[in-house]
């Protein structure tokens, strides 16, 4: 699908966005191994979170969807069934990596695979701790999907995580639920903590001491009612659009503002963005609030070290803002970007250059000088949802009509993206 985008005169109004992708995956997976019924409101509409539901159904879990409400009848820690065929994680790294923690403990073998992009994403990072716990896993070329997981009774471990990855942390903590005793994960930097919060909400015993998270095995998890906050990583595209287009003023309602995710707001604030949070509340352990954003001249900035991990999903759209900022943007310590849905260092730089924007690839990041203008261009999502949406934002500030090819990729996290954008973007006519 191609999407044509005209330059915008303003971005304005009040919008609501789909539920957070990270939280939706976790609520669904924990609900499946809890006892009793869980009702999840505002479940992510993205294809990734629906891949998780498809996998859970194949494991014998009753899942009903009505709009954005999902009801899951939990089967308890030992109630999953052997699937009739391979599980399909689609494009979703979260599904394959986090669910593998549960699959590793099952008394039956499973094969889990996904699309072409997923088949290139490294799985050694979850295989190693799961094998230490007693599972046997065979991967293509020793590290890529499909994974053949031979479940086994698991031993608890104390795992020092070599990479900053909330998916790997979650995988090990999920596996730890099935092991007798305490399993811990120590992170190199604090990553998003939705798993810790969600497990505690469902009744697990979770202890957090600085960067070490410990979960007690064999908990009694109880199904419950939950509402997913709107996704801050999806909001990032609208924040960026409003910051970029003169005269804009936009409210984004009910956004998840968990401190392990909201570094984005602090970083943008440091660049000079006029952003205000109102109606802050706590919902099932997660902070939620409305965000008001107004067009602002931006100074530019440097993203490195721990900040890179905290902003990892937002770097494509921050790169777009960087080009329009006064001093530009430099990103370091972001080699992980090369193993996301696409090599996001390469795909971001490629689309920026198509727009006539100077940008340099670094081995672990990128350098984008400031004060640049976006030329209208033929852009490509490269099949990556965040690239499609980041360059839709750039196109709003271009000097003519642009086209994003492969625009359907946005559906992976945000199927309503194009419609929401056309609702709040007023165009020059
Ligand atoms: C996620 C963690 C991050 C992030 C991804 C979602 C999660 O990946 O990029 O979009 O929900 O835990 P890593 O764990 O690979 O850093």
XYZ file of C-alpha atoms and ligand atoms in Angstrom:
445
model
C 0.000 0.000 0.000
C 1.163 3.508 -0.868
C 0.279 6.495 1.246
C 0.431 10.009 -0.186
C 1.229 12.739 2.332
C 0.813 16.450 1.738
C 2.617 19.061 3.811
C 0.580 20.014 6.895
C -0.352 23.526 7.945
C -1.021 22.470 11.566
C -1.467 19.407 13.732
C -4.338 20.050 16.106
C -7.085 18.541 18.248
C -7.385 15.789 20.811
C -6.584 12.195 19.907
C -6.718 8.795 21.568
C -4.315 6.066 20.586
C -4.384 2.257 20.785
C -3.223 0.402 23.875
C 0.448 0.006 24.670
C 2.023 -2.849 22.724
C 4.498 -3.892 25.427
C 1.858 -3.980 28.155
C -0.737 -5.775 25.976
C 1.641 -8.666 25.227
C 2.480 -9.082 28.897
C -1.113 -8.935 30.174
C -2.211 -11.544 27.613
C 0.631 -13.976 28.316
C 0.297 -13.740 32.090
C -3.508 -14.035 31.842
C -3.066 -17.296 29.889
C -1.153 -18.941 32.760
C -3.225 -17.375 35.539
C -6.257 -19.035 37.121
C -9.653 -17.661 36.081
C -10.793 -15.000 33.703
C -8.918 -11.829 32.749
C -10.647 -8.948 30.989
C -8.270 -6.542 29.228
C -9.622 -3.188 28.003
C -7.900 -1.091 25.331
C -5.802 -4.080 24.201
C -3.395 -3.056 21.423
C -4.958 -3.265 17.969
C -1.509 -3.889 16.438
C -0.839 -7.080 14.485
C 1.997 -7.977 16.891
C -0.289 -8.239 19.905
C -2.755 -10.257 17.835
C 0.080 -12.660 16.988
C 0.400 -13.223 20.722
C -3.330 -14.013 20.995
C -3.111 -16.410 18.021
C -0.253 -18.282 19.702
C -2.143 -18.457 22.995
C -5.231 -19.880 21.250
C -3.047 -22.523 19.593
C -1.876 -23.471 23.105
C -5.472 -24.191 24.120
C -6.311 -20.844 25.751
C -9.830 -19.463 25.192
C -9.484 -15.884 23.942
C -12.434 -13.716 22.935
C -12.079 -10.296 21.324
C -14.825 -7.681 21.077
C -13.417 -4.449 19.681
C -10.434 -3.586 21.834
C -11.618 -5.676 24.761
C -10.066 -9.110 25.177
C -11.252 -11.801 27.562
C -8.811 -14.605 28.328
C -9.711 -17.717 30.316
C -6.507 -18.612 32.091
C -5.395 -22.247 32.201
C -3.086 -22.016 35.206
C 0.629 -22.772 35.222
C 0.157 -26.364 34.042
C -2.861 -26.107 31.746
C -1.470 -25.263 28.297
C -1.945 -27.825 25.506
C 0.445 -29.028 22.854
C -0.337 -27.024 19.686
C -1.427 -28.896 16.557
C 1.222 -27.148 14.434
C 3.953 -24.513 14.580
C 3.193 -21.253 16.415
C 3.294 -18.130 14.251
C 4.757 -15.028 15.914
C 4.389 -12.978 12.705
C 6.625 -9.892 12.847
C 6.718 -9.862 16.635
C 10.043 -10.151 18.449
C 8.208 -9.653 21.745
C 5.926 -12.645 21.069
C 8.684 -15.098 20.203
C 11.133 -13.955 22.892
C 8.723 -13.566 25.804
C 6.496 -16.557 25.024
C 9.578 -18.799 24.742
C 10.024 -18.352 28.503
C 6.650 -20.046 28.995
C 7.138 -22.648 26.243
C 10.474 -23.722 27.750
C 8.642 -25.064 30.804
C 5.955 -27.085 29.016
C 5.859 -30.901 29.033
C 5.550 -30.858 25.212
C 7.719 -29.615 22.343
C 6.809 -26.494 20.330
C 8.052 -24.964 17.147
C 7.715 -21.188 16.880
C 8.457 -19.143 13.768
C 7.515 -15.849 12.146
C 7.870 -13.726 9.037
C 10.996 -12.962 7.008
C 12.060 -10.081 9.245
C 11.637 -12.162 12.409
C 13.662 -14.972 10.820
C 16.673 -12.611 10.850
C 16.418 -11.585 14.509
C 18.874 -13.095 17.005
C 17.528 -15.549 19.569
C 20.774 -16.677 21.249
C 20.041 -14.068 23.917
C 17.004 -16.037 25.133
C 18.328 -19.504 24.303
C 21.294 -19.151 26.609
C 19.425 -18.462 29.871
C 16.632 -20.921 29.017
C 19.190 -23.667 28.329
C 20.863 -22.846 31.655
C 17.465 -23.412 33.270
C 17.200 -26.870 31.637
C 15.326 -26.317 28.345
C 16.652 -27.619 25.025
C 16.264 -25.282 22.053
C 17.304 -25.750 18.452
C 17.479 -22.675 16.224
C 18.274 -22.172 12.560
C 22.060 -21.645 12.286
C 22.147 -21.892 16.076
C 20.521 -18.487 16.605
C 17.606 -17.600 14.306
C 13.904 -18.575 14.199
C 12.258 -21.004 13.781
C 12.927 -22.253 17.306
C 12.258 -25.855 18.296
C 11.721 -25.752 22.036
C 11.910 -28.971 23.991
C 10.206 -28.076 27.264
C 11.594 -29.415 30.547
C 11.229 -28.984 34.307
C 13.183 -25.761 34.845
C 15.770 -24.831 37.490
C 15.843 -21.298 38.922
C 18.874 -19.194 37.964
C 20.472 -15.861 38.810
C 21.011 -14.388 35.402
C 23.242 -11.431 34.597
C 21.778 -9.992 31.418
C 24.550 -9.160 28.930
C 22.316 -6.857 26.776
C 19.792 -4.231 27.849
C 16.616 -6.032 26.746
C 13.239 -6.030 28.425
C 12.180 -8.889 26.162
C 14.987 -11.127 27.406
C 14.399 -10.068 31.019
C 10.724 -10.972 30.612
C 11.530 -14.318 29.001
C 13.704 -15.344 31.975
C 11.217 -14.064 34.577
C 8.363 -15.932 32.843
C 10.453 -19.119 32.830
C 11.214 -18.480 36.509
C 7.490 -18.692 37.309
C 7.669 -22.405 36.462
C 10.843 -23.171 38.473
C 10.808 -24.060 42.154
C 12.648 -21.310 44.045
C 13.686 -17.772 43.189
C 14.866 -16.688 39.719
C 16.605 -13.368 39.316
C 17.705 -11.185 36.436
C 20.261 -8.396 36.844
C 20.148 -5.830 34.052
C 23.027 -3.702 32.736
C 20.647 -0.709 32.677
C 17.095 -0.514 33.941
C 14.782 -1.417 31.017
C 10.994 -1.042 30.786
C 9.498 -2.662 33.886
C 5.979 -3.578 32.701
C 6.609 -7.269 33.430
C 7.522 -6.634 37.051
C 4.444 -4.441 37.522
C 2.073 -6.811 35.708
C 3.306 -9.930 37.525
C 2.764 -8.228 40.878
C -0.748 -7.186 39.753
C -1.600 -10.822 38.961
C -0.360 -11.867 42.420
C 3.227 -13.034 41.837
C 5.933 -12.290 44.381
C 8.353 -9.871 42.699
C 11.277 -8.100 44.367
C 13.168 -5.251 42.726
C 16.509 -4.140 44.196
C 18.068 -1.568 41.891
C 18.883 -3.495 38.694
C 18.114 -6.946 40.116
C 14.606 -8.376 39.743
C 13.652 -11.570 41.539
C 10.520 -13.614 41.026
C 9.345 -16.489 43.221
C 8.534 -19.690 41.328
C 5.164 -21.482 41.260
C 3.016 -18.481 42.244
C -0.760 -18.445 42.308
C -1.653 -16.000 39.538
C -5.239 -14.779 39.575
C -7.133 -13.483 36.542
C -8.394 -9.912 36.835
C -9.668 -6.783 35.061
C -7.115 -4.447 33.501
C -7.014 -1.430 31.216
C -4.009 -0.850 28.968
C -2.788 2.762 28.750
C -2.296 4.255 25.291
C 1.096 3.609 23.751
C 3.711 6.319 24.346
C 5.822 4.915 21.497
C 2.857 5.480 19.141
C 2.252 8.914 20.688
C 5.871 9.767 19.814
C 4.950 10.179 16.128
C 2.204 12.661 16.934
C 4.382 14.522 19.444
C 7.023 14.846 16.743
C 4.504 15.954 14.095
C 3.121 18.676 16.363
C 6.607 19.853 17.373
C 7.642 20.056 13.734
C 4.681 21.823 12.132
C 4.266 25.538 13.020
C 1.040 26.539 14.785
C 0.337 23.015 16.075
C -1.323 22.256 19.386
C -2.356 18.695 20.155
C -3.630 16.736 23.156
C -2.991 13.002 23.365
C -5.238 11.373 25.953
C -4.565 8.576 28.440
C -0.963 7.824 27.505
C 1.210 5.378 29.483
C 3.908 7.388 31.254
C 5.793 4.667 33.091
C 9.120 6.297 34.111
C 11.078 3.522 32.356
C 9.448 4.661 29.087
C 8.983 8.409 29.528
C 12.621 9.450 29.010
C 11.256 10.575 25.649
C 9.385 13.468 27.257
C 12.443 14.547 29.271
C 14.664 14.343 26.207
C 12.256 16.389 24.091
C 11.903 18.875 26.973
C 15.695 19.212 27.014
C 15.568 19.990 23.285
C 13.161 22.843 24.026
C 9.840 21.112 23.319
C 6.753 22.634 24.911
C 5.096 19.574 26.405
C 2.819 19.452 29.440
C 1.391 16.409 31.212
C -1.985 16.700 32.940
C -4.383 14.363 34.734
C -1.615 12.068 35.909
C -2.975 8.929 37.590
C -1.838 5.434 38.465
C -3.698 2.509 36.903
C -2.743 -1.036 37.892
C 0.720 0.183 38.813
C 1.236 2.055 35.521
C 1.291 5.868 35.312
C -1.155 7.372 32.824
C -1.724 10.986 31.774
C -2.747 13.363 29.002
C 0.013 15.041 27.003
C -0.363 18.532 25.558
C 2.224 19.431 22.924
C 2.753 22.650 20.971
C 4.975 23.468 18.036
C 8.441 24.388 19.343
C 11.815 25.279 17.900
C 14.186 22.470 18.919
C 17.842 22.751 19.923
C 19.095 19.265 19.009
C 20.870 16.741 21.195
C 23.020 13.691 21.800
C 21.651 10.240 22.616
C 24.171 7.811 24.085
C 24.775 5.279 26.840
C 21.747 4.484 29.099
C 19.617 7.067 27.304
C 19.937 5.120 24.057
C 18.341 2.061 25.690
C 15.540 4.192 27.126
C 14.746 5.776 23.728
C 15.483 2.811 21.476
C 12.054 2.614 19.758
C 11.802 6.389 19.344
C 15.156 6.945 17.594
C 13.716 6.826 14.028
C 11.323 9.701 14.700
C 13.870 11.570 16.830
C 16.229 11.412 13.842
C 13.586 13.227 11.800
C 13.259 15.895 14.487
C 17.048 16.125 14.703
C 17.346 17.147 11.046
C 14.927 20.022 11.632
C 16.508 21.073 14.928
C 19.044 23.821 15.404
C 22.098 21.694 16.210
C 21.142 18.269 14.860
C 21.172 14.863 16.520
C 23.958 12.405 17.286
C 23.137 8.841 18.339
C 25.700 6.457 19.852
C 25.621 3.058 21.595
C 22.695 2.021 19.419
C 24.031 -1.112 17.696
C 20.792 -2.807 18.865
C 18.987 -0.691 16.241
C 20.606 -2.831 13.561
C 18.723 -5.922 14.751
C 15.218 -4.475 15.091
C 12.441 -5.116 12.505
C 14.925 -3.631 10.018
C 18.455 -2.312 10.440
C 17.079 1.015 11.616
C 20.396 2.844 11.315
C 20.487 1.997 7.620
C 16.769 2.499 6.889
C 16.540 5.854 8.721
C 19.619 7.233 6.956
C 18.358 5.943 3.587
C 14.947 7.648 3.869
C 16.503 10.880 5.217
C 18.805 10.989 2.181
C 15.844 10.417 -0.150
C 14.427 13.637 1.310
C 17.654 15.493 0.552
C 18.696 15.449 4.206
C 22.376 14.854 5.002
C 22.811 11.965 7.438
C 25.745 9.750 8.300
C 25.632 6.117 9.388
C 27.917 5.317 12.328
C 28.682 1.725 13.336
C 26.644 2.232 16.530
C 24.346 5.089 15.583
C 23.990 8.071 13.285
C 24.907 11.726 12.922
C 22.365 14.161 11.490
C 23.268 17.827 11.100
C 20.561 20.338 12.013
C 18.760 23.145 10.174
C 17.867 20.955 7.203
C 14.765 21.035 5.039
C 12.811 17.988 3.900
C 12.328 17.612 0.158
C 9.200 15.746 -0.982
C 10.245 12.191 -1.881
C 9.331 8.588 -2.602
C 9.943 6.948 0.760
C 9.987 3.320 1.832
C 8.907 1.687 5.086
C 11.200 -1.259 4.265
C 8.408 -3.266 5.926
C 9.117 -1.634 9.307
C 6.222 0.008 11.177
C 8.316 2.624 12.951
C 10.064 3.657 9.717
C 6.694 4.070 7.948
C 5.382 6.322 10.730
C 8.606 8.310 11.288
C 8.767 9.262 7.613
C 5.077 10.096 7.458
C 5.991 12.733 10.062
C 8.917 14.001 7.988
C 6.623 14.180 4.937
C 4.261 16.527 6.813
C 7.081 19.086 6.888
C 8.261 18.559 3.285
C 8.004 21.019 0.400
C 5.440 18.991 -1.573
C 3.572 15.684 -1.694
C 5.559 12.604 -0.616
C 4.687 8.947 -0.935
C 5.398 6.272 1.683
C 5.614 2.851 0.025
C 4.837 -0.168 2.191
C 2.642 2.040 4.380
C 0.686 -1.002 5.605
C 3.655 -1.839 7.861
C 2.252 0.661 10.400
C -0.391 -1.965 11.275
C 2.191 -3.979 13.157
C 1.735 -1.622 16.118
C -0.825 0.967 14.995
C -3.412 0.043 12.319
C -5.294 3.336 12.816
C -2.166 5.459 12.294
C -3.008 6.878 8.839
C -6.582 7.633 9.761
C -5.589 9.319 13.031
C -2.966 11.343 11.203
C -5.425 12.544 8.583
C -7.834 13.560 11.378
C -5.377 15.859 13.162
C -3.270 17.117 10.250
C -4.707 20.123 8.438
C -3.164 20.434 4.994
C -2.203 23.418 2.848
C -4.646 23.547 -0.039
C 10.140 -4.322 24.140
C 11.477 -4.158 24.386
C 12.399 -3.546 23.420
C 11.647 -2.743 22.386
C 10.495 -3.496 21.799
C 9.500 -3.862 22.892
C 9.313 -4.956 25.172
O 13.130 -4.565 22.752
O 12.530 -2.328 21.359
O 9.815 -2.707 20.841
O 8.065 -4.891 25.100
O 9.881 -5.546 26.105
P 14.441 -5.263 23.399
O 14.019 -6.093 24.542
O 15.007 -6.103 22.279
O 15.348 -4.131 23.790
